[in-house]
Coordinates of C-alpha atoms and ligand atoms in Angstrom, one line a residue:
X1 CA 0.0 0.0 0.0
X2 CA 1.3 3.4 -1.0
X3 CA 1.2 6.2 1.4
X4 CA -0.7 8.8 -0.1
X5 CA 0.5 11.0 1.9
X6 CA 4.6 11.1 0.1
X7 CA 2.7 10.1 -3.1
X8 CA 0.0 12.7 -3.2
X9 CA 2.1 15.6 -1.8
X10 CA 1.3 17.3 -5.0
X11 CA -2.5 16.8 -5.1
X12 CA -2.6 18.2 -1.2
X13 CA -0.9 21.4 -2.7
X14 CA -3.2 21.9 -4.6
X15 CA -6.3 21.5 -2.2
X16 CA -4.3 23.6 0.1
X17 CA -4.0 26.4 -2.3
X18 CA -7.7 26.4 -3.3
X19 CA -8.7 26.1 0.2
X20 CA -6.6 29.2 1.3
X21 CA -7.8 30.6 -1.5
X22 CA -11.4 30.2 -0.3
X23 CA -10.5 30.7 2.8
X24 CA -8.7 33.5 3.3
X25 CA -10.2 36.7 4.5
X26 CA -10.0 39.8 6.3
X27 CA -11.2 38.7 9.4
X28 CA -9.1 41.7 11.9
X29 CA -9.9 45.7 11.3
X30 CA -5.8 46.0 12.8
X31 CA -4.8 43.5 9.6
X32 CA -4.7 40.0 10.8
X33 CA -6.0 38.1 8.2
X34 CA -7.3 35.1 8.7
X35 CA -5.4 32.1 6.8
X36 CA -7.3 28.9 6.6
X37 CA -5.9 25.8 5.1
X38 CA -7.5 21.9 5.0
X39 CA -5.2 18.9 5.3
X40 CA -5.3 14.6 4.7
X41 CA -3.7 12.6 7.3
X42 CA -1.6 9.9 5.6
X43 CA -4.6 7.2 4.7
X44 CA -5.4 4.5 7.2
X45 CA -7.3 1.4 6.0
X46 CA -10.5 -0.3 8.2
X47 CA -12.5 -3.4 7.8
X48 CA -15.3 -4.4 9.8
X49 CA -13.6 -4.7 13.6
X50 CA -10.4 -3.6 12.8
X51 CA -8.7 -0.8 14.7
X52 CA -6.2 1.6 13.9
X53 CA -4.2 3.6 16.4
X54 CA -1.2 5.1 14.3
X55 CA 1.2 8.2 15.1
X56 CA 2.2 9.7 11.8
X57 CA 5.1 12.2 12.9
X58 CA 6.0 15.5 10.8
X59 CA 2.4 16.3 9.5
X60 CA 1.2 19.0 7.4
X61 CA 0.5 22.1 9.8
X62 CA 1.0 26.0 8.9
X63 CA 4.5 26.8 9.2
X64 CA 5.9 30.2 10.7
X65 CA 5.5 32.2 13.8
X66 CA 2.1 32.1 13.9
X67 CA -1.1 32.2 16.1
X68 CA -3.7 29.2 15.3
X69 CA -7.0 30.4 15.9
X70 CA -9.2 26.8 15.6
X71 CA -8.5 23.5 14.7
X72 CA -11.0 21.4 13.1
X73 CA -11.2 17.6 12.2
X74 CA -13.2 14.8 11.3
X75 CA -12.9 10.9 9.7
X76 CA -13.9 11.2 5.2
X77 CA -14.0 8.4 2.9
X78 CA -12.0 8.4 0.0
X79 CA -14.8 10.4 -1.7
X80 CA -14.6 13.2 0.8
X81 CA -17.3 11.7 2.2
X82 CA -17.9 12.3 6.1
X83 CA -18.1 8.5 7.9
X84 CA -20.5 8.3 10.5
X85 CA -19.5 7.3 14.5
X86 CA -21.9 4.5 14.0
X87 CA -19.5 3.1 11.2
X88 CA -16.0 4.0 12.1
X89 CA -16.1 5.5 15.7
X90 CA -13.5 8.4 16.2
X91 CA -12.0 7.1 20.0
X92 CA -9.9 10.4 19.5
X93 CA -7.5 12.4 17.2
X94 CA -4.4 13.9 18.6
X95 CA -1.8 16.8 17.6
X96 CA 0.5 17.4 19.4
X97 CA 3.9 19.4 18.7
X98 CA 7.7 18.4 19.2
X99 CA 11.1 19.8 18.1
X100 CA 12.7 17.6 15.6
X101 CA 16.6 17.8 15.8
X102 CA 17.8 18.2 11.4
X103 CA 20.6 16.3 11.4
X104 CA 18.8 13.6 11.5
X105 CA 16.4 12.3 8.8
X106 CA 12.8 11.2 9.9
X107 CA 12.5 8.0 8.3
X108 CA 9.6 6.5 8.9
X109 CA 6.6 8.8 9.0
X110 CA 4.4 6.7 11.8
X111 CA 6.9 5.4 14.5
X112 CA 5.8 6.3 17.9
X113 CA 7.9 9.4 19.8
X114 CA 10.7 8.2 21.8
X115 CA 14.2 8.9 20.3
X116 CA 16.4 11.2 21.8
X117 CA 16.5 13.5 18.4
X118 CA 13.2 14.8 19.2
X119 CA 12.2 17.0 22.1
X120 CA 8.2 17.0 23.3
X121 CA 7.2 20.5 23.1
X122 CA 4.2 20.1 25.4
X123 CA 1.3 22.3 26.4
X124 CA 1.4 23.6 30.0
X125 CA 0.1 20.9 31.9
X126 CA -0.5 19.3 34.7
X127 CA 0.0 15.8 34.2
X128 CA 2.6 13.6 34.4
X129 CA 5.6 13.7 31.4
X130 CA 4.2 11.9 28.3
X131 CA 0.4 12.0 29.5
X132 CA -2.0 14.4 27.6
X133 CA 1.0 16.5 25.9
X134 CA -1.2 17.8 22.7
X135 CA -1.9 20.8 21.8
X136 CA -5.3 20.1 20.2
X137 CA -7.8 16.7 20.1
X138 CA -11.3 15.5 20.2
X139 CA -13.2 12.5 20.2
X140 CA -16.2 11.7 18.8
X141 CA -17.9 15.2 19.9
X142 CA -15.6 16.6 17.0
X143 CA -17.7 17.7 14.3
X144 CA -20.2 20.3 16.6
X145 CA -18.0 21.2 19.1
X146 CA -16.7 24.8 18.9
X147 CA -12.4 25.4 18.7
X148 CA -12.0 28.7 17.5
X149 CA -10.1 31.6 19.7
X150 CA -11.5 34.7 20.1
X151 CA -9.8 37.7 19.1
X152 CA -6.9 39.3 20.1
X153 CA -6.3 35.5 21.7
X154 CA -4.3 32.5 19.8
X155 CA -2.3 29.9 20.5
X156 CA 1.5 31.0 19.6
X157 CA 3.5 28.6 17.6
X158 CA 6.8 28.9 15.7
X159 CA 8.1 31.1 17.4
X160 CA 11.7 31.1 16.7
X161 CA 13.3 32.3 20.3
X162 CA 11.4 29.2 21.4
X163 CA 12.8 26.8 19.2
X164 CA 16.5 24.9 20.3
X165 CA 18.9 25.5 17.7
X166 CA 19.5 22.9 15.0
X167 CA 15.9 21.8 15.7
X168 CA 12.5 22.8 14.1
X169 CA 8.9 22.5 15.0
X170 CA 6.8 20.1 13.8
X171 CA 3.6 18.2 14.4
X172 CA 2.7 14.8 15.3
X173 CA -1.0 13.1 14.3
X174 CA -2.4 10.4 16.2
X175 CA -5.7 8.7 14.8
X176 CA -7.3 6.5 16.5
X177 CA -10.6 4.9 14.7
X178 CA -12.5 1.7 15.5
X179 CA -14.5 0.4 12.6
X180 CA -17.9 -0.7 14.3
X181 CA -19.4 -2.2 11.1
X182 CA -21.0 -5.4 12.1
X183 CA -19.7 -5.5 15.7
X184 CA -21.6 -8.0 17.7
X185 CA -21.2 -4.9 20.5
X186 CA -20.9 -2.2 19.0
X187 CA -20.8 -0.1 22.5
X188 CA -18.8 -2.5 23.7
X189 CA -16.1 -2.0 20.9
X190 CA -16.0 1.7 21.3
X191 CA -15.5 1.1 25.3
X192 CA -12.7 -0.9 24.2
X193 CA -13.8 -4.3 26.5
X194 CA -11.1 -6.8 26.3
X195 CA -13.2 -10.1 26.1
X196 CA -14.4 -8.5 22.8
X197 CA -10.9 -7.8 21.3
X198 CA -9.8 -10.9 22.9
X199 CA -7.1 -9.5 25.0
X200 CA -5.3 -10.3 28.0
X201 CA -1.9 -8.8 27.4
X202 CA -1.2 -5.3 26.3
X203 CA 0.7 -4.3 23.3
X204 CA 4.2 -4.1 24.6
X205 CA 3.9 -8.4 25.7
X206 CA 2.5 -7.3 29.8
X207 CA -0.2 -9.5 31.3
X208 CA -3.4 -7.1 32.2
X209 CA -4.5 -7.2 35.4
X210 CA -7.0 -9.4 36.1
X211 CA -9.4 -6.6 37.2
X212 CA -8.7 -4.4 33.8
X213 CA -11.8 -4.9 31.9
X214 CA -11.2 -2.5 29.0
X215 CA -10.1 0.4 27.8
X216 CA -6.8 1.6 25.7
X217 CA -4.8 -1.0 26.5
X218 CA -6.8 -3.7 24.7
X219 CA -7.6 -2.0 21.7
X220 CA -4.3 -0.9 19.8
X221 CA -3.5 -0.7 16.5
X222 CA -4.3 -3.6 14.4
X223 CA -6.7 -5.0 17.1
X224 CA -9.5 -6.9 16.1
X225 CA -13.5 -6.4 17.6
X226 CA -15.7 -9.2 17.6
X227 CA -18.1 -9.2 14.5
X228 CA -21.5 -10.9 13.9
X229 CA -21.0 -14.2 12.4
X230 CA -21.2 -14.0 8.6
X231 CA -21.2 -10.3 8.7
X232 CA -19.9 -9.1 5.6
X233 CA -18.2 -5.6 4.6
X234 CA -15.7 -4.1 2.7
X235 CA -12.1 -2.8 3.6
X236 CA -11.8 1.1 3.1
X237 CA -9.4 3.9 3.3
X238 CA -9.9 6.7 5.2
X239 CA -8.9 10.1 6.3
X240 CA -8.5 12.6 9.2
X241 CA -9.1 15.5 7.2
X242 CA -8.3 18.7 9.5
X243 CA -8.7 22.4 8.8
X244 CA -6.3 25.4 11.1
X245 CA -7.3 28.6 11.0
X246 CA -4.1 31.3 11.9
X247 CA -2.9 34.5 11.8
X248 CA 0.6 36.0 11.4
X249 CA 2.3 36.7 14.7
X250 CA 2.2 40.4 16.2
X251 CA 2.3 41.8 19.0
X252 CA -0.9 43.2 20.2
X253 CA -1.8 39.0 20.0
X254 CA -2.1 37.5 23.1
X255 CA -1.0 34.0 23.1
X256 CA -2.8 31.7 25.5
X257 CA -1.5 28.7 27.6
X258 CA -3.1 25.4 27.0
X259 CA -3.9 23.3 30.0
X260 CA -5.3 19.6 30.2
X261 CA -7.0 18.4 33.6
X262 CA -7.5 14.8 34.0
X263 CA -10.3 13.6 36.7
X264 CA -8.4 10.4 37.5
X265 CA -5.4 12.5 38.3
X266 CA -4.2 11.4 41.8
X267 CA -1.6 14.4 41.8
X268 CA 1.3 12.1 42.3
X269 CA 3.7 12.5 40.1
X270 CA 7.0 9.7 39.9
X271 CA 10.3 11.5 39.1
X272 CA 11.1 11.6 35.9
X273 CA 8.7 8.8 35.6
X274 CA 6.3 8.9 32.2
X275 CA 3.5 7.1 31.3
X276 CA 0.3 5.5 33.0
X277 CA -0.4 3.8 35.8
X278 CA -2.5 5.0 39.0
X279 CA 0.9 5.3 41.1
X280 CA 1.6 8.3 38.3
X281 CA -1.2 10.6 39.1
X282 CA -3.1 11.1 35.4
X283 CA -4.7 7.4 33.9
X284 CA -7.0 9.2 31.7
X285 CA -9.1 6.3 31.6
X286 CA -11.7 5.0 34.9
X287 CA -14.6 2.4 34.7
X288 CA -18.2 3.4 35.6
X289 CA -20.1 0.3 37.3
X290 CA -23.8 0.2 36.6
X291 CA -26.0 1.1 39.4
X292 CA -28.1 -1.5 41.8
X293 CA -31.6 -0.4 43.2
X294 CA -29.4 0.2 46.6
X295 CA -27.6 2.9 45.3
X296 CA -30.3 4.4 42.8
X297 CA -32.0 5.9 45.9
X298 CA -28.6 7.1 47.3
X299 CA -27.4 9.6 44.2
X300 CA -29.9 9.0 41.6
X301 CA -27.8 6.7 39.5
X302 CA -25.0 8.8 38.8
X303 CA -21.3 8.7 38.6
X304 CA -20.0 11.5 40.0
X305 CA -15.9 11.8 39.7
X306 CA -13.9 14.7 41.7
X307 CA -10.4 15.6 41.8
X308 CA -8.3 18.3 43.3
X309 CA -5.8 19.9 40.8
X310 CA -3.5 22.5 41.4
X311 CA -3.4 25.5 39.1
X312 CA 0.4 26.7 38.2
X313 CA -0.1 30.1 36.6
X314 CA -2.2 32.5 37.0
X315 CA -4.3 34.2 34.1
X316 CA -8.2 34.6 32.8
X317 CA -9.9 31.7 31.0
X318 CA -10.3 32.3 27.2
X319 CA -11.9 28.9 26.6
X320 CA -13.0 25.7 28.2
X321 CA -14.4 22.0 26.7
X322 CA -14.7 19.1 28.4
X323 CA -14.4 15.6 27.0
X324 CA -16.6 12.8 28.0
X325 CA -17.2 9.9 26.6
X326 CA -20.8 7.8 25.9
X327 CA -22.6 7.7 29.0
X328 CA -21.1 11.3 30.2
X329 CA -23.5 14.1 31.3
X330 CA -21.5 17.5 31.9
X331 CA -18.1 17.8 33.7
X332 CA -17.3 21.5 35.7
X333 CA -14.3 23.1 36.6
X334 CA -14.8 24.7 40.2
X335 CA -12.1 27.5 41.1
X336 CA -10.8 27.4 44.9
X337 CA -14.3 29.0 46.3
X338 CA -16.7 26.6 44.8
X339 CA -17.0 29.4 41.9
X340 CA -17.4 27.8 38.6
X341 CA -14.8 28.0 35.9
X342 CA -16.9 26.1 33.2
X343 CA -19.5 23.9 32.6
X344 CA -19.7 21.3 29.7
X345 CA -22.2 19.5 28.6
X346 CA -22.6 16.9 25.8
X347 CA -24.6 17.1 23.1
X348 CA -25.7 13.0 22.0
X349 CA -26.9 12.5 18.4
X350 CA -30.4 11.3 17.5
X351 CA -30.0 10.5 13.6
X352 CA -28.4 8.4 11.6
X353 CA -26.4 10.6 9.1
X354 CA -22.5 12.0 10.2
X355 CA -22.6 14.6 12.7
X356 CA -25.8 13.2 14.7
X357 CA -25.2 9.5 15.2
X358 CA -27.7 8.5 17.9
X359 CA -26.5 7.6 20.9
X360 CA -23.1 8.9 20.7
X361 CA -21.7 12.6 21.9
X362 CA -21.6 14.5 18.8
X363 CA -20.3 17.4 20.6
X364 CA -19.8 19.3 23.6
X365 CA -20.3 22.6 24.8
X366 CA -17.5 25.4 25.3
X367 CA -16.9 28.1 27.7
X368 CA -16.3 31.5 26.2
X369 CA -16.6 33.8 29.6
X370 CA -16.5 37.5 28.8
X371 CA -12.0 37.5 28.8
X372 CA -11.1 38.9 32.8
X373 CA -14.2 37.9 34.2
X374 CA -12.7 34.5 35.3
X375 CA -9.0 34.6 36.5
X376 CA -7.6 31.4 38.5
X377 CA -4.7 31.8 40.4
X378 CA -1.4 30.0 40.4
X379 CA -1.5 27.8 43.5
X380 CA -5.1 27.9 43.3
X381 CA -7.3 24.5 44.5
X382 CA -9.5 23.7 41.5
X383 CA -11.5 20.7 42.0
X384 CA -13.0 18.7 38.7
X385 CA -15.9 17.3 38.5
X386 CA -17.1 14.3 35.8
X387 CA -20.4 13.0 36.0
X388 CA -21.8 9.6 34.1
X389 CA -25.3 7.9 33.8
X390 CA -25.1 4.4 35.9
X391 CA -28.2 3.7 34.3
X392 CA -28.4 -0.1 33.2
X393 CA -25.0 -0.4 32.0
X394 CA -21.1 -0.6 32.5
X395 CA -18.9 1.7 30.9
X396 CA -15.1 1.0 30.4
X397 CA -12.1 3.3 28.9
X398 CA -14.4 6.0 30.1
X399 CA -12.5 9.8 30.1
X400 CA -12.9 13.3 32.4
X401 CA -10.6 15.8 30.8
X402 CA -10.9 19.4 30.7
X403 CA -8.7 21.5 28.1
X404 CA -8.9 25.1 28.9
X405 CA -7.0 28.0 27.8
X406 CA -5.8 30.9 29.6
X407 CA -4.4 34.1 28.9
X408 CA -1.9 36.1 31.3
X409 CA -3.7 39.4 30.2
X410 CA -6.5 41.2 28.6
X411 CA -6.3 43.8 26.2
X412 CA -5.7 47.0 27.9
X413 CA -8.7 49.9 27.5
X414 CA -7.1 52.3 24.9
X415 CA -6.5 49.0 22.4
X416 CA -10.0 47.8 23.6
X417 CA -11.4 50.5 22.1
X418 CA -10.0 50.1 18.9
X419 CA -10.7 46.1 19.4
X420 CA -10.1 44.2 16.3
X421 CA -14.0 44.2 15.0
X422 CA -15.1 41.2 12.9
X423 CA -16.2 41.5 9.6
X424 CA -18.8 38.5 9.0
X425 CA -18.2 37.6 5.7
X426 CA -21.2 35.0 5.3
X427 CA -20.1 32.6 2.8
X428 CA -22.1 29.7 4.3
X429 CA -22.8 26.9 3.0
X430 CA -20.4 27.1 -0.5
X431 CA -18.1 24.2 -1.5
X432 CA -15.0 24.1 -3.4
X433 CA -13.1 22.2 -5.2
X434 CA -12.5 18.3 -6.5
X435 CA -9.3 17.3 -7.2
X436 CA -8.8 14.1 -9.1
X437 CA -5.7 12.3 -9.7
X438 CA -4.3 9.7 -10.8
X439 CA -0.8 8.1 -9.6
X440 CA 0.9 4.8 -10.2
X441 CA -1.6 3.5 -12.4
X442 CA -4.1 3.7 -9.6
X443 CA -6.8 6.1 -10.1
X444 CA -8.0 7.4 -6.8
X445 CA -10.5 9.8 -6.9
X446 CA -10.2 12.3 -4.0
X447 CA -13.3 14.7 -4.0
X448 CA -12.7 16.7 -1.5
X449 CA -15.6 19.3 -0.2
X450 CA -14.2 22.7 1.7
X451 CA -17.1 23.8 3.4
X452 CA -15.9 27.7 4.5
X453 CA -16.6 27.7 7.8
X454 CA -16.6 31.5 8.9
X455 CA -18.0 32.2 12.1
X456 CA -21.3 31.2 12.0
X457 CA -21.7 31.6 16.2
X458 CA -19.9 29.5 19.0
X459 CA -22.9 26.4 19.1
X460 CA -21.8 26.1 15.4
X461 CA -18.3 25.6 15.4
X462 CA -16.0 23.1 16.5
X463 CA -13.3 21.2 18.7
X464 CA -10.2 21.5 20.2
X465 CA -8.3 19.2 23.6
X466 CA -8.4 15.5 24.8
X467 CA -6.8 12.3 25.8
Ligands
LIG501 C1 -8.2 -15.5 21.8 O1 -6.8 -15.5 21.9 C2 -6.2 -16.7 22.2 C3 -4.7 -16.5 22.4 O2 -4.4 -15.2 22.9 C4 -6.4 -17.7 21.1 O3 -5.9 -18.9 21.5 C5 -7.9 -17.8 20.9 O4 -8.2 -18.7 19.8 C6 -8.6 -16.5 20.7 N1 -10.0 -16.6 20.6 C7 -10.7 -16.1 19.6 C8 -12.2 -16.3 19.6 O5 -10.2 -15.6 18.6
LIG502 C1 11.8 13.6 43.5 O1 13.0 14.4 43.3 C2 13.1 15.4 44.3 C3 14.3 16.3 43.9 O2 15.2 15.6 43.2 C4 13.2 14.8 45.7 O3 13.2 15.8 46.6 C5 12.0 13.9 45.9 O4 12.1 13.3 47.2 C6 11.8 12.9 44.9 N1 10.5 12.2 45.0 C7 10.4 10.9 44.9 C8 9.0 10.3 45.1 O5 11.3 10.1 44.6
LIG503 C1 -10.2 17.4 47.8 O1 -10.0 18.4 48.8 C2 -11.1 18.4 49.7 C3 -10.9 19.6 50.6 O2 -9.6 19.8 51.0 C4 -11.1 17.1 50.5 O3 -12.2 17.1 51.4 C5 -11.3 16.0 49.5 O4 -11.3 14.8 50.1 C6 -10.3 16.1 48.4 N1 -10.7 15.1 47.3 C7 -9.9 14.3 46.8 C8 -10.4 13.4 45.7 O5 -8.7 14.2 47.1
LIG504 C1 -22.7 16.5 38.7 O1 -23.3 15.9 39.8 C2 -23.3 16.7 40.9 C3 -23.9 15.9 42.1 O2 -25.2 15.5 41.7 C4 -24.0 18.0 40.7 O3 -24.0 18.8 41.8 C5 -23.4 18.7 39.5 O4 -24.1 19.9 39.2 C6 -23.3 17.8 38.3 N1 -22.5 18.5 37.3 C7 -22.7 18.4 36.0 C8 -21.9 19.2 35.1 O5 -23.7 17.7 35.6
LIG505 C1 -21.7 -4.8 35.2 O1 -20.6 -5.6 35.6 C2 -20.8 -6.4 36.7 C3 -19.5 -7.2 37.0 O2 -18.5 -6.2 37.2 C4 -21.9 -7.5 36.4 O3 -22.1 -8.2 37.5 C5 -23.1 -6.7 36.0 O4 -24.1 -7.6 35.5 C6 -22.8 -5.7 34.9 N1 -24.0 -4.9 34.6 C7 -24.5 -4.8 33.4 C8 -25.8 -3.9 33.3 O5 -24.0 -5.2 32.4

């Protein structure tokens, strides 16, 4: 199989240019335009069952000292075709950004991140080395959950002071999909339950413990789901297609910290230590047990999940998202006085067609407080909160995160005054461009739609943050 991604280098060119070209617009009275360009991840094949769990390193991603305002994905067909949850469910999508050293060549494009040539260029925190790192991710809640950054906020990237010398930025893609077609459980293959993989030992040869009934570690790449007898389907290629939204760099931008709260985080932290496990404060992943008629009368059959975190800078939140996964009901982010930082809630599909798959979370809602109305404190107690329905059913691999961001200041009143002003250009709803190629005697069609997605108001956008 040919990696489109090499092969097809020219063909993304093109779709980049014709999406910038769509995209780009004056979207800042000071003169920040608004850049916009939509990328394929490398292709990743799924047939009924099947699993796919792959880090393709050195991505496509805007390059230059830039601020990224949103960042949007979702799973196509080859046909530019948006695949609904209910097909290949989207466990999560991952970017997350490193310093590559350049005397050394990247070989292969997917290996997972541990050589020495490459340093992890992290977001701020809090948990343990090697545990939540990205800069942006979603789940299944990707398609209707909002990402983009207000103005005069962005997340700074590229910025050359910040980069070691004889290294350069770059960007690392995780996909992780689990094709659903067929599944004899299909809830049960999203929740990643061993018996229905068929795993008792995790991917690098360990035995799981006994009590480890699902989750990430028995559902890694190439993992198989159990599939109705007889059940027939086709192997296909997909995509993460993605869109980023940026601006050139300047100085009246202010950049925002990224932080990622985990609700199984015990705050321990081993030295020097990376990786899971609960003596290592973040796990990311908990079980819910369904309740009994005991217990129904207790807390009305919910799961609620509290931990203490411990901010480490002060600033004013910009945004907030939670990410939950089926079975979730709203997670909050309570400052040191019980005050709350943010409140998200899911939104759970009730249709068939991409974007409102019944029964999953199709998105989740976001925090936009008015900037300096919220400030948290470094050294301040927050306490997070993740709540899930008991009702008549288990959940495994289940997640609490928060992402938030947070800026150190807000624009001061003379520049308020002359605050960068929006100008709506409402260009909803056009399409662009099909690109078909052919390459190696293959012909692969690659229709790809660019939907322009200008502000259309925060319940209409999109994603960014998770596991
Ligand atoms: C499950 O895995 C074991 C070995 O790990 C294998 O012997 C057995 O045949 C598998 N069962 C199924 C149903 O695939
Ligand atoms: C971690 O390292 C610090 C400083 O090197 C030391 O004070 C502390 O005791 C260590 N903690 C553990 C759990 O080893
Ligand atoms: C969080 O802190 C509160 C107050 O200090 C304490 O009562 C509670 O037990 C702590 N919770 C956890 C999960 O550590
Ligand atoms: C979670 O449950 C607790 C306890 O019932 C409740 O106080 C809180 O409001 C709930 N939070 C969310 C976001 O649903
Ligand atoms: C949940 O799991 C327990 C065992 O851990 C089992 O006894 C119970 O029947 C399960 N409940 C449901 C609704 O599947």
């Amino acid at each position: 199989m040919v990696h489109c991604f090499r092969a097809c280098l020219p063909l993304f060119a093109i779709l980049i240019l014709a999406s910038n070209l769509s995209y780009t617009r004056a979207s800042m009275k000071g003169g920040h335009k608004i850049k916009s360009a939509t990328f394929l991840s490398p292709k990743f094949v799924l047939g009924p069952g099947s699993v796919e769990n792959r880090f393709y390193r050195n991505v496509d991603f805007p390059k230059g000292h830039i601020g990224i305002k949103s960042f949007n994905a979702e799973v196509i067909d080859d046909t530019g075709n948006p695949v609904p949850l209910h097909e290949t469910y989207l466990h999560h999508w991952l970017v997350s950004r490193y310093y590559q050293r350049l005397d050394v060549v990247e070989t292969n494009h997917e290996q997972k991140f541990k050589e020495s040539d490459r340093i992890s260029a992290r977001n701020s925190g809090i948990c343990q080395k090697g545990i939540l790192n990205q800069y942006f991710g979603l789940g299944s809640e990707t398609r209707k959950t909002a990402t983009h950054i207000p103005d005069p906020y962005a997340i700074e990237i590229g910025n050359p002071a910040e980069i070691p010398v004889g290294y350069e930025e770059r960007w690392l893609l995780n996909v992780h999909a689990i094709d659903t077609r067929g599944a004899e459980d299909r809830l049960g293959c999203t929740e990643c339950r061993c018996d229905l993989y068929n795993i008792t030992v995790s991917e690098w040869g360990h035995p799981l413990r006994p009590d480890y009934k699902g989750g990430l570690l028995c559902c890694y790449d190439h993992t198989q789901c159990k599939v109705k007898q007889g059940f027939q389907g086709t192997r296909r290629s997909l995509y993460l297609r993605y869109t980023v939204e940026w601006v050139e760099w300047d100085s009246d931008i202010i950049p925002v910290k990224i932080f990622i709260f985990d609700v199984t985080d015990t705050g321990k932290r081993l030295n020097g230590s990376t990786g899971f496990g609960p003596e290592n404060g973040c796990q990311v992943e908990y079980e819910i047990k369904s309740c009994s008629s005991t217990d129904t009368a207790v807390n009305g059959c919910v799961d609620v999940k509290r931990t203490n975190l411990t901010m480490t800078t002060t600033g004013y939140l910009i945004y907030g998202v939670a990410h939950q996964h089926t079975g979730g009901i709203g997670s909050t982010l309570y400052g040191k006085d019980g005050r709350v930082i943010c409140a998200s809630l899911p939104t759970y599909g009730e249709g068939k067609e991409a974007g409102n798959e019944a029964g999953y979370i199709v998105g989740m809602s976001t925090c936009y407080p008015e900037p300096g109305s919220i400030q948290i404190t470094a050294g301040e107690k927050l306490v997070l909160e993740s709540n899930y329905s008991r009702d008549h059913q288990n959940h495994t691999g289940v997640m609490g995160l928060f992402y938030i961001l947070v800026a150190d200041r807000t624009p001061n009143p003379t520049s308020l005054l002359q605050a960068p002003i929006h100008m709506h250009v409402n260009t909803k709803g056009s399409t662009y461009a099909v690109a078909i190629i052919a390459l190696f005697g293959m012909a692969i069609a690659v229709a790809v739609s660019v939907h322009s997605r200008l502000k259309k108001g925060k319940e209409e956008g999109y994603q960014p943050m998770l596991a």
